[in-house]
Structures are given as structure tokens and as C-alpha cells.
Tab-separated table of C-alpha atoms in Angstrom:
chain	number	residue	atom	x	y	z
A	1	MET	CA	-19.330	45.193	12.116
A	2	ARG	CA	-16.334	43.204	11.068
A	3	TRP	CA	-16.782	39.628	13.330
A	4	ILE	CA	-20.370	39.927	11.981
A	5	ILE	CA	-19.111	39.810	8.236
A	6	THR	CA	-16.046	37.386	9.316
A	7	LEU	CA	-18.975	34.892	11.074
A	8	GLY	CA	-21.443	35.222	8.382
A	9	PHE	CA	-18.458	34.235	5.625
A	10	SER	CA	-16.982	31.443	7.995
A	11	LEU	CA	-21.369	30.318	7.839
A	12	SER	CA	-21.028	30.258	4.249
A	13	LEU	CA	-18.325	28.650	3.818
A	14	MET	CA	-19.081	25.283	6.238
A	15	LEU	CA	-22.623	25.512	4.692
A	16	ASN	CA	-20.759	24.792	1.279
A	17	CYS	CA	-18.707	22.377	2.249
A	18	SER	CA	-21.643	20.096	3.272
A	19	ALA	CA	-23.765	20.618	0.660
A	20	HIS	CA	-21.218	19.038	-1.853
A	21	ALA	CA	-20.475	15.803	0.590
A	22	LEU	CA	-24.232	15.762	1.321
A	23	SER	CA	-25.686	15.962	-2.299
A	24	GLY	CA	-26.805	12.622	-2.658
A	25	LYS	CA	-24.425	11.426	-5.517
A	26	ALA	CA	-23.557	8.461	-5.242
A	27	VAL	CA	-19.241	8.355	-5.854
A	28	PRO	CA	-17.133	5.313	-7.338
A	29	VAL	CA	-15.303	4.764	-4.436
A	30	PHE	CA	-15.126	1.292	-3.013
A	31	GLU	CA	-13.059	-0.270	-0.401
A	32	GLY	CA	-12.726	-3.342	-2.208
A	33	ASP	CA	-11.429	-4.836	-6.003
A	34	VAL	CA	-13.487	-3.898	-8.529
A	35	ASP	CA	-14.645	-7.433	-11.220
A	36	ARG	CA	-13.970	-5.152	-14.104
A	37	ALA	CA	-10.304	-4.874	-16.339
A	38	TYR	CA	-8.601	-1.552	-15.039
A	39	VAL	CA	-5.890	0.393	-15.391
A	40	VAL	CA	-3.756	1.660	-12.154
A	41	VAL	CA	-3.941	5.889	-12.597
A	42	GLY	CA	-2.472	6.889	-9.189
A	43	GLU	CA	-2.657	6.523	-5.578
A	44	VAL	CA	-4.947	9.203	-3.350
A	45	ASN	CA	-2.821	9.587	-0.043
A	46	ASP	CA	-3.504	13.001	2.232
A	47	ASN	CA	-5.283	13.692	4.970
A	48	LEU	CA	-8.705	15.690	5.356
A	49	ARG	CA	-8.390	18.268	7.676
A	50	LYS	CA	-11.105	19.771	9.887
A	51	HIS	CA	-10.777	23.361	9.609
A	52	PHE	CA	-12.866	24.923	13.344
A	53	ALA	CA	-12.294	22.797	16.316
A	54	PHE	CA	-16.352	23.123	16.491
A	55	GLN	CA	-17.194	20.693	13.306
A	56	ALA	CA	-18.229	17.892	13.658
A	57	ASP	CA	-15.709	14.346	12.660
A	58	PRO	CA	-16.496	13.702	8.886
A	59	THR	CA	-18.614	10.746	7.736
A	60	LYS	CA	-17.886	8.490	5.848
A	61	GLU	CA	-19.960	9.941	3.344
A	62	LYS	CA	-18.071	12.694	3.201
A	63	ILE	CA	-14.792	11.301	3.604
A	64	TYR	CA	-15.507	9.259	-0.100
A	65	ALA	CA	-16.763	12.602	-1.532
A	66	GLU	CA	-13.383	13.602	-0.556
A	67	ILE	CA	-11.212	10.468	-1.944
A	68	TRP	CA	-13.453	10.627	-5.020
A	69	GLU	CA	-12.045	14.525	-5.893
A	70	ARG	CA	-8.624	13.453	-5.330
A	71	GLY	CA	-9.177	10.756	-7.565
A	72	ARG	CA	-10.983	12.458	-10.446
A	73	LYS	CA	-8.505	15.744	-10.739
A	74	MET	CA	-6.440	12.148	-11.304
A	75	GLY	CA	-8.325	11.532	-14.089
A	76	ALA	CA	-9.810	8.448	-12.799
A	77	ASP	CA	-13.013	6.210	-13.198
A	78	ALA	CA	-13.203	5.131	-9.724
A	79	VAL	CA	-11.080	4.889	-6.966
A	80	ILE	CA	-10.167	1.160	-4.947
A	81	HIS	CA	-8.897	-0.152	-1.771
A	82	ALA	CA	-10.249	3.069	-0.319
A	83	LYS	CA	-9.330	3.326	3.147
A	84	TYR	CA	-9.536	6.009	6.462
A	85	GLY	CA	-8.381	6.218	10.312
A	86	GLU	CA	-9.505	7.723	12.597
A	87	THR	CA	-9.709	11.348	13.287
A	88	ARG	CA	-6.641	12.951	15.325
A	89	ARG	CA	-6.419	16.074	17.169
A	90	THR	CA	-3.674	18.046	18.556
A	91	LEU	CA	-2.476	20.916	20.334
A	92	PHE	CA	-2.445	22.871	17.202
A	93	ASN	CA	-4.071	20.978	14.999
A	94	ASN	CA	-8.232	21.068	15.109
A	95	GLY	CA	-8.250	17.570	13.557
A	96	ARG	CA	-6.878	15.407	10.504
A	97	THR	CA	-8.294	12.186	8.874
A	98	PRO	CA	-6.053	10.287	6.961
A	99	ILE	CA	-7.470	9.125	3.656
A	100	SER	CA	-5.920	6.618	0.786
A	101	GLY	CA	-7.240	4.477	-2.333
A	102	THR	CA	-6.256	3.402	-5.631
A	103	ALA	CA	-7.238	6.060	-8.249
A	104	ILE	CA	-8.206	3.140	-11.611
A	105	ARG	CA	-9.334	3.830	-15.158
A	106	TYR	CA	-11.192	1.471	-16.745
A	107	THR	CA	-10.596	-0.395	-19.969
A	108	ASP	CA	-13.378	-2.245	-21.527
A	109	VAL	CA	-14.918	1.466	-21.144
A	110	GLY	CA	-16.712	0.947	-25.279
A	111	LYS	CA	-16.701	-2.963	-24.918
A	112	LYS	CA	-20.292	-4.179	-23.922
A	113	ARG	CA	-20.406	-6.920	-21.126
């Protein structure tokens, strides 16, 4: 019985994580620079970890959603210079993907173009 409950809980967690990344919302994450005035809020440097060995490697959309989530928590309007590396596995780690970017806030928000 415990095994069934644990399996059900694990599956619901995996589905919730997948739904967040696949919701279809555009995230303000850019690989290059932007053509608007901005100030740097901070740097995003982290590892996106896999929780289970049988999970698929994260997609670009999932990675960008995670980069945006970290930038949003800093109070950013966007994240520029977004980068990610290849997922690496070790004997004691199911997989981690290095992610980075620069969180920015636009300074021309109230101005008309």
C-alpha cells in the first residue's frame, strides 16, 4: 500500500513539473542582448537537477522556464545571455544541467517608443 501511495505521489510531482514548462507561455529569456535600455539586477547561475534516473533530459523550453523563474524571483523583467550546458550524470547524481544568464530590469518601461 505504501508503495502505491509513494508511486502516485511521485507521478503527480513529475506531471506538475512538466506542466509548468509546457504551459505554452512565452518567457522573456534571450540568448543574446536586447535593444532596450536596462539595468542588471543579478546573475543567474545554477544547476537544473533531475530527480529520477529515468527522467528525460530537460528540453530547451524547460530550461528557459527555469532560468526565467530564477530571474523573476530577483525582480527582473527579462533574462539575457541565457546559456545552458549538457546534462551530466555521475554515479551518485541522476543528472544536472548547468544554466546561467543575466537578470535585467528595463529602464524605459513608462516611456513610449
